[in-house]
XYZ file of C-alpha atoms in Angstrom:
477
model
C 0.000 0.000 0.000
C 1.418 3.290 -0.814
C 2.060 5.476 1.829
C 1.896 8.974 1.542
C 1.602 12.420 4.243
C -2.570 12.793 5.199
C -4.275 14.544 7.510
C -6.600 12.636 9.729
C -9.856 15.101 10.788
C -12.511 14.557 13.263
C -15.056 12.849 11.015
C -12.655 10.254 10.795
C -12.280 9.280 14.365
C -15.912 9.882 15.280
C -17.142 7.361 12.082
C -14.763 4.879 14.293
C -16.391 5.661 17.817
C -14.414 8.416 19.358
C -16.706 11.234 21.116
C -16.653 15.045 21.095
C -14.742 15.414 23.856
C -10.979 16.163 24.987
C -9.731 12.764 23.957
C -10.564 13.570 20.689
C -8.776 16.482 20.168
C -5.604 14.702 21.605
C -5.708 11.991 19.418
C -6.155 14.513 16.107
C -2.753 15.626 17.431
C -0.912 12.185 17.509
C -2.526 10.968 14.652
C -1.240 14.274 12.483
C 2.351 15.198 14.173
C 3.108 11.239 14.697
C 1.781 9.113 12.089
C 1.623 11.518 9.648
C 3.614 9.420 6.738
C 1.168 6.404 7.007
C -1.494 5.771 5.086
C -5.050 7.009 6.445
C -6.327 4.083 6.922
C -3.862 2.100 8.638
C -3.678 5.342 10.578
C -7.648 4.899 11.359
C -7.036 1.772 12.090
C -5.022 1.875 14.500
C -6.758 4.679 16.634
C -9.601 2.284 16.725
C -7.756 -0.222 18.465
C -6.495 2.271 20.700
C -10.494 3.251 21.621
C -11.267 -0.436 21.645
C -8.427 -1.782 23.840
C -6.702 1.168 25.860
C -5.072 -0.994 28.565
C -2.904 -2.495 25.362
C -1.078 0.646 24.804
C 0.175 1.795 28.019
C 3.525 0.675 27.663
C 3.851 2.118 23.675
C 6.087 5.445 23.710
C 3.580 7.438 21.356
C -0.007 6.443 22.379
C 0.245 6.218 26.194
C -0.497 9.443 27.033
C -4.062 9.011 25.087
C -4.346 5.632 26.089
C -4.054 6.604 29.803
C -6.418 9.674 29.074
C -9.446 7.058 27.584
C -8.734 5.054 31.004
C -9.067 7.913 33.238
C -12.354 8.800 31.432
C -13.666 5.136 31.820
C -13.215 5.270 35.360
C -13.795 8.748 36.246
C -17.294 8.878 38.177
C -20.363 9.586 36.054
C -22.831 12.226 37.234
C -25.892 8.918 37.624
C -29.151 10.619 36.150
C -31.780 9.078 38.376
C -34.499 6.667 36.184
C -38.426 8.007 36.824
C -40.537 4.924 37.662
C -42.549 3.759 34.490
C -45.823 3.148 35.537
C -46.787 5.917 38.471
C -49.271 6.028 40.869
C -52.784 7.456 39.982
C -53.861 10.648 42.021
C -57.371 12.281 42.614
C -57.921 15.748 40.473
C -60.198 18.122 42.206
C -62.197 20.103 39.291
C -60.417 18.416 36.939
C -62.139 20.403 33.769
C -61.171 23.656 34.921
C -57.609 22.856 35.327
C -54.806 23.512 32.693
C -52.549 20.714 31.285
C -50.067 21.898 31.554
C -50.435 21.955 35.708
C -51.759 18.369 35.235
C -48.456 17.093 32.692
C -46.464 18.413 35.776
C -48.460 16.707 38.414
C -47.945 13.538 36.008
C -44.070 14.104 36.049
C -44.146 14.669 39.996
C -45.545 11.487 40.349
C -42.885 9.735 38.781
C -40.369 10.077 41.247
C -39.163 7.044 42.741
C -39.534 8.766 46.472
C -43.324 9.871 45.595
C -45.759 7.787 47.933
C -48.736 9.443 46.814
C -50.070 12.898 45.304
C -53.617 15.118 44.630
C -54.044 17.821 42.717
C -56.377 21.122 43.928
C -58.687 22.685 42.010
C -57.115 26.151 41.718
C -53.762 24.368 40.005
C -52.541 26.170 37.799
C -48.757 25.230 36.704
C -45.576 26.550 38.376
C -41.654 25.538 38.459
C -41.601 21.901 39.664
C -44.591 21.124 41.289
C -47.527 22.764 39.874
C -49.225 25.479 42.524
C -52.040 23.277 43.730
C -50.165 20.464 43.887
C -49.775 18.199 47.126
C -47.164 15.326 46.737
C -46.309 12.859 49.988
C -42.550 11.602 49.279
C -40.325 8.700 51.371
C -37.851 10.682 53.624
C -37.243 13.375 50.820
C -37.765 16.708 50.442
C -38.292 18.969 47.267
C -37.232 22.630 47.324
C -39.367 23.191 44.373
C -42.377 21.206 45.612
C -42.785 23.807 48.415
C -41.656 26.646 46.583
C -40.346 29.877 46.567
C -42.000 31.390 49.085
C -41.574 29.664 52.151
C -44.198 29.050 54.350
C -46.582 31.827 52.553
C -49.685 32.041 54.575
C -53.142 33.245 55.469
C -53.949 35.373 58.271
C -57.335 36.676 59.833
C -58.292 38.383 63.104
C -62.155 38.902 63.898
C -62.610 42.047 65.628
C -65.475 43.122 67.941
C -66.574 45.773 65.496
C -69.438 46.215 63.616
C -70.361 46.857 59.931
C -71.810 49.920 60.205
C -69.217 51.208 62.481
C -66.696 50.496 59.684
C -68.391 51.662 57.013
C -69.156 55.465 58.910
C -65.178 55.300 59.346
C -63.998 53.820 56.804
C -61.554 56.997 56.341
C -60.167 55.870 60.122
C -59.152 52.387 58.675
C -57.925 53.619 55.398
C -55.241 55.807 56.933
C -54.522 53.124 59.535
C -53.961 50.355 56.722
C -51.588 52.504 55.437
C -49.194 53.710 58.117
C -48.809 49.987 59.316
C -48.359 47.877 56.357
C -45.337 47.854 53.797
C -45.313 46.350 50.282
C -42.893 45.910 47.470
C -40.051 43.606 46.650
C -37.332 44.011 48.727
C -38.868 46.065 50.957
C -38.112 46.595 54.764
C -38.233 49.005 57.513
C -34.806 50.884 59.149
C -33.849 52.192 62.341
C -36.495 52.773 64.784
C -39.486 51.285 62.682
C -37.985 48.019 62.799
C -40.170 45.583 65.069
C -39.163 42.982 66.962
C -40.120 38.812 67.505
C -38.991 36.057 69.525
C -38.595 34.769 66.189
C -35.385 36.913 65.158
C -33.631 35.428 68.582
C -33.826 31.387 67.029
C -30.521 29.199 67.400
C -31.547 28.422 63.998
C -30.320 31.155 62.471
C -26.655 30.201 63.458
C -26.851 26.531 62.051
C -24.401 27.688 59.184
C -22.985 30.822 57.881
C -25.306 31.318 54.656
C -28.444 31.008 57.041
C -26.626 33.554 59.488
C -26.254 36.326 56.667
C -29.256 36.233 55.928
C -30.900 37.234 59.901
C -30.293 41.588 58.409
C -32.546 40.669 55.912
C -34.863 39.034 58.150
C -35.082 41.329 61.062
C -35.633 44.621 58.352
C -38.472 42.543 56.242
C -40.406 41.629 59.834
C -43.572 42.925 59.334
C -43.803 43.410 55.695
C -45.527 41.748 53.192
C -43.458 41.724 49.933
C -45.357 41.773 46.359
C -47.301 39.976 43.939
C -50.591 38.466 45.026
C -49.590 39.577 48.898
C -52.287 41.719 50.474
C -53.716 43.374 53.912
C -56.928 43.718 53.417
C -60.620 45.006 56.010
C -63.506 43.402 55.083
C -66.800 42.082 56.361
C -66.610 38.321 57.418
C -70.429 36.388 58.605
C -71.271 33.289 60.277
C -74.629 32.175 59.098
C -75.028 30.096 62.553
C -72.846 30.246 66.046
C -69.615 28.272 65.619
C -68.840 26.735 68.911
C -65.354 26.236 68.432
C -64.184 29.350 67.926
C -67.260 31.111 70.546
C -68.478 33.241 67.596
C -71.552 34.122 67.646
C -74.156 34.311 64.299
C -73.676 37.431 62.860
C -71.044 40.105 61.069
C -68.207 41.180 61.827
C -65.380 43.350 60.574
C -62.182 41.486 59.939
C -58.471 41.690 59.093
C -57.233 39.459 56.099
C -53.657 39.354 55.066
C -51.497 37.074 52.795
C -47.835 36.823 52.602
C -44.922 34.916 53.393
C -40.941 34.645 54.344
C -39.753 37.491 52.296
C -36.535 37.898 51.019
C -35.032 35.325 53.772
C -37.461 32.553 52.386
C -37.251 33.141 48.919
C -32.927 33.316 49.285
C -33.419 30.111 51.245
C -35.586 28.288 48.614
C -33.011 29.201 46.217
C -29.871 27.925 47.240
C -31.554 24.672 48.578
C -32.760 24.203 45.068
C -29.364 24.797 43.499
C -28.113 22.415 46.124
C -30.449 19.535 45.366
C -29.678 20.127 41.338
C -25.953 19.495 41.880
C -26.609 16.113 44.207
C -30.139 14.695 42.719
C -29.822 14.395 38.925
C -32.885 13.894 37.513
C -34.163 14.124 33.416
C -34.251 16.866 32.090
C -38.183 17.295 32.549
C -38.258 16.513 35.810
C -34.501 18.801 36.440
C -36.810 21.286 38.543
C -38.045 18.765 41.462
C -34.457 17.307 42.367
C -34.877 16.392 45.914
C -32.682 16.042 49.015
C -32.380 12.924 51.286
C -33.681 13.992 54.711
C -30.588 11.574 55.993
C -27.912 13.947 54.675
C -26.523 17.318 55.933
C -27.994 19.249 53.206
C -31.451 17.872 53.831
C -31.838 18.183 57.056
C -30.325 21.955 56.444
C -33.130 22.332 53.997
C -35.493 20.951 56.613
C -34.562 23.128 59.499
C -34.449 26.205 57.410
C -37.637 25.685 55.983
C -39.191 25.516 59.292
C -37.406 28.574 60.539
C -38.876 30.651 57.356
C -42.080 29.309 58.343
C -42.167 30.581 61.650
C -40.896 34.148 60.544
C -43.959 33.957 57.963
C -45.996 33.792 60.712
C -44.157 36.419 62.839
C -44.416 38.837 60.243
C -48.071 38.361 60.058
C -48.482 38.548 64.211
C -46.410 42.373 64.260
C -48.801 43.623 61.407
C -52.125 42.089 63.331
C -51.061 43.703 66.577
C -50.294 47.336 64.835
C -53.484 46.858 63.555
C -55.263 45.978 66.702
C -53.699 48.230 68.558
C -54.303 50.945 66.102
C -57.455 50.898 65.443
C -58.745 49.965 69.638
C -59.841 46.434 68.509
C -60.412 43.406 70.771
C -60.100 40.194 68.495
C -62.665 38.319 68.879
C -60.771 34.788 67.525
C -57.408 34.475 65.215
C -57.208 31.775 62.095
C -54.207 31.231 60.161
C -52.676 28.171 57.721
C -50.387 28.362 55.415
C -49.158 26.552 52.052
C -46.143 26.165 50.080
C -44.591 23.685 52.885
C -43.648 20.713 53.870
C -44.963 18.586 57.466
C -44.303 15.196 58.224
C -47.860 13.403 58.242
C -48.839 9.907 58.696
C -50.648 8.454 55.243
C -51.026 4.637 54.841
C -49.370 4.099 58.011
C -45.864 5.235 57.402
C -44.820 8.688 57.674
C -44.226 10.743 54.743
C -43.529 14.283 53.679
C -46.272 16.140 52.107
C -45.372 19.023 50.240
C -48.279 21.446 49.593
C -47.109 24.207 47.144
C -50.397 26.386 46.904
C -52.620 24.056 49.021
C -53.629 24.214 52.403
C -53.859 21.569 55.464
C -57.395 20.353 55.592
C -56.960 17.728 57.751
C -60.107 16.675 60.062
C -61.388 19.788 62.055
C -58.266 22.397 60.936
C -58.910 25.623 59.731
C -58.403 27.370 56.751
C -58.709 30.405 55.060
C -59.367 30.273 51.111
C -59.744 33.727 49.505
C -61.025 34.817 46.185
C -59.946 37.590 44.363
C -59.977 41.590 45.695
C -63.458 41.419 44.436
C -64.547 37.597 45.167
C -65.580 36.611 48.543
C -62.810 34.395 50.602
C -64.116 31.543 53.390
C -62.963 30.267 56.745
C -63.009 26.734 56.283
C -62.705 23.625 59.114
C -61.106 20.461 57.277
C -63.111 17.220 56.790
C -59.953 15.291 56.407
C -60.265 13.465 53.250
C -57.186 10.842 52.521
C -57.948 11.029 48.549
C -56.758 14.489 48.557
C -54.041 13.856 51.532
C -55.753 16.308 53.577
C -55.370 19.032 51.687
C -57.548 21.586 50.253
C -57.037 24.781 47.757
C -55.108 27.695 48.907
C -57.279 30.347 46.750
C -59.108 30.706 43.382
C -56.047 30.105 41.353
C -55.141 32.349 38.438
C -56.911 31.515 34.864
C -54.793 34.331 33.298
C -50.778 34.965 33.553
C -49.703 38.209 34.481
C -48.522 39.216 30.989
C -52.043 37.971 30.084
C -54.038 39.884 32.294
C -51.857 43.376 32.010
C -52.279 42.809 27.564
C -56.727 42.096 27.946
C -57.240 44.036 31.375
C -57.846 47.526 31.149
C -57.148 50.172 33.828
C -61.150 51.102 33.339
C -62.487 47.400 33.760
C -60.274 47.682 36.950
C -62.583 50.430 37.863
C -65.895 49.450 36.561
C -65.219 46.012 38.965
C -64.245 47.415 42.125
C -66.735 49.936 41.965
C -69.405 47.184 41.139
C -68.284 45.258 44.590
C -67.772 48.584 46.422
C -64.227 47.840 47.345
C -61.601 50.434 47.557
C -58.173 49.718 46.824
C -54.823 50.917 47.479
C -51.961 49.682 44.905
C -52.252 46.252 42.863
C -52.020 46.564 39.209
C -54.023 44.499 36.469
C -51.978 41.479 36.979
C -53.936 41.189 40.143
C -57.114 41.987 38.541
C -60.312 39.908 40.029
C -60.643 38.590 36.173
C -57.521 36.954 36.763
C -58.552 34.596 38.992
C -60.482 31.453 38.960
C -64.711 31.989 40.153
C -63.959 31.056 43.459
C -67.445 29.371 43.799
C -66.435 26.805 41.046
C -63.660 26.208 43.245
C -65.049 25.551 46.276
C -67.799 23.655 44.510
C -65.305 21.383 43.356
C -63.939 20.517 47.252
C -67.082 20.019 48.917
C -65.338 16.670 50.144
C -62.319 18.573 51.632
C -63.959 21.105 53.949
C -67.123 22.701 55.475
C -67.229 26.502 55.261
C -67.799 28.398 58.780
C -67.770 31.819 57.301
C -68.468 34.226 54.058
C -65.415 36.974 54.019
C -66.677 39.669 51.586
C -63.157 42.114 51.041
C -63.924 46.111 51.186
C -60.336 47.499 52.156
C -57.717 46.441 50.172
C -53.913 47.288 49.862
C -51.475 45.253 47.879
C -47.937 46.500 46.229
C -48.281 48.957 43.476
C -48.406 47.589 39.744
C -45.772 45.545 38.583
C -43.936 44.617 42.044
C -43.081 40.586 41.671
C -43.502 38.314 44.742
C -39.908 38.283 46.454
């Protein structure tokens, strides 16, 4: 055969089984500088056998070097992309036809997982990063950053206040101004200096467990007491029990009431994003299921995750405690009886006998005889709601209407005017919110709690009149 000078190229060696990667280009360069008076093919040939049978040329002057390189690849540890079970569990859909697939096609994903136990799906889903909001997924000793969310801990808050409607409505000017001077909204928010409040809360060993958490306590202490962005809101309105409710020693009747919605802040929100990053680098999963990587709750950085996530939960709920004692205070209210529940968590519940985790990412505990709060829109009415503890739906109910429009959706077909024309319809003022937040937005709240009869009893109508919410455009934190 003649031989002659040639240039092997990268087709060459990939036709023969090579890969795009840095072994390639180091065998282009012995191939051409070394062997560069043979013919191609013998030249091919040989840099197949090389591929094939590495561990022959470690003792040959020219290829060890790329020999060694293909063995050190071989061995090298592979990142192992986790396998999604084949055939998942079913789950119960609550008001299935009003629900989007694409929050069901997520649902279907979650339930894949080979630590999912068991999951439901709420009738204001609508689909999110991960889990889809509305989703509630019980998993073997894991937890999923994404399947709680972004918001840590994000709750519901209402006080019932010894005042009546009329009284409210002759001073409605009083409550206005008072809703005002003690409530904060806007991304990134906080108060400084002397308007800072104080909790218990802020005082937590928790805070020390490691340095990222500790950096984070600034942040913490200026957001206490705020309520962030987005769908967040303070809100007077006028809540009724059709009958006495013995629990709570309410009698029938109407009373004025203070609804608010938010969550961790900044601190929650930092929290859920570093865990997530976290559980990325350690739990590889496909790349359609890439956003609910989970952490083992027997390693460090799960049980980091865990006691984190329970510390943004409490602040949630001490942030929502300073503004419902300002208010209180302000306004010379006794409270009558307090509610609050919150979603986008995760608790360790018994189901089937074993103990899970059930992550609720916009769904609420509804567990047998715990209350709830489920609101509407700024327009629709919201209801206090006592759990009837159904296992189809792992005690869980909705957290709200749900949107039916994005954001971009509702700011391009909601006008400023049908803003108007709708709160001046349901005589409710509001302060802030732009169209995003829009009642059209959102679900009809009576289709939704139409569809979850089976999940809880409603104890009380709240009918919104006083709303404030962060001026248009500000994002959740």
């Amino acid at each position: 055969m003649e031989t002659m000078k040639t240039l092997i190229n990268g087709a060459d060696l990939l036709a023969v089984g090579y890969k795009e990667t840095h072994i390639l280009g180091l065998a282009l360069k012995l191939a051409n500088n070394k062997y560069e008076n043979q013919s191609k093919e013998d030249v091919v040939a040989l840099f197949k056998k090389v591929k094939d049978y590495p561990e022959n040329f470690l003792d040959d002057e020219v290829l060890e070097p790329l020999a060694s390189a293909m063995i050190e690849e071989t061995n090298a540890p592979k990142d192992e992309i986790i396998a999604l079970v084949e055939s998942p569990n079913s789950y119960t859909v609550y008001g299935e036809q009003h629900i989007e697939q694409g929050a069901k096609g997520q649902m279907n994903i979650a339930m894949k997982l080979p630590v999912t136990v068991a999951g439901a799906l709420m009738p204001d889903a609508h689909q999110g990063y991960g889990l889809p909001i509305g989703g509630v997924l019980a998993t073997r000793n894991a937890i999923i950053p994404y399947g709680v969310g972004v918001d840590i801990g994000c709750r519901m808050a209402l006080s019932v206040y010894d005042i009546t409607e009329d009284y409210f409505v002759e001073n409605q000017a009083k409550f206005k101004r008072e809703l005002i001077a003690h409530t904060k909204f806007g991304a990134g928010h906080g108060y400084h200096g002397q308007h800072k409040s104080d909790h218990e809360v802020l005082d937590r060993d928790e805070f020390n467990m490691n340095k990222f958490v500790k950096n984070l306590h600034d942040k913490a202490w200026s957001q206490l007491g705020t309520s962030g962005g987005g769908n967040h809101f303070v809100e007077f309105g006028i809540i009724e029990f059709e009958e006495r409710d013995e629990v709570l020693n309410i009698n029938k009747g109407k009373y004025l009431a203070l609804l608010t919605h938010s969550g961790s802040r900044g601190f929650g929100a930092t929290v859920a994003g570093h865990y997530t990053r976290l559980a990325k680098d350690i739990c590889k999963l496909p790349h359609e299921a890439a956003n609910l990587a989970y952490l083992d709750l027997n390693t460090q950085e799960g049980q980091e995750y865990w006691i984190a996530m329970n510390l943004a939960g409490d602040y949630a709920s001490a942030c929502h405690e300073v503004i419902h004692n300002k208010m209180a205070k302000a306004i010379g209210a006794q409270v009558l009886t307090k509610v609050e529940n919150h979603h986008n968590f995760a608790w360790k519940e018994m189901y089937n006998g074993e103990e899970v985790i059930v992550h609720r990412k916009g769904a609420t505990p509804a567990g047998k005889g715990v209350m709830g709060i489920i609101p509407g829109s700024m327009t629709a009415p919201g209801f206090l709601v006592r759990g009837r503890g159904e296992e189809n739906s792992i005690n869980s109910a909705s957290h709200g209407a749900g949107r039916q429009m994005s954001r971009t959706q509702a700011i391009k077909n909601i006008t400023k005017n049908d803003m108007r024309e709708v709160l001046k319809d349901h005589n409710v003022t509001l302060i802030g919110a732009g169209r995003d937040e829009a009642p059209m937005a959102y679900k009809d709240i009576n289709m939704v709690m139409a569809s979850q009869t089976d999940l809880v009893d409603v104890v009380a109508k709240f009918t919104p009149k006083l709303v404030r919410m962060a001026d248009d455009g500000s994002r959740e934190d």
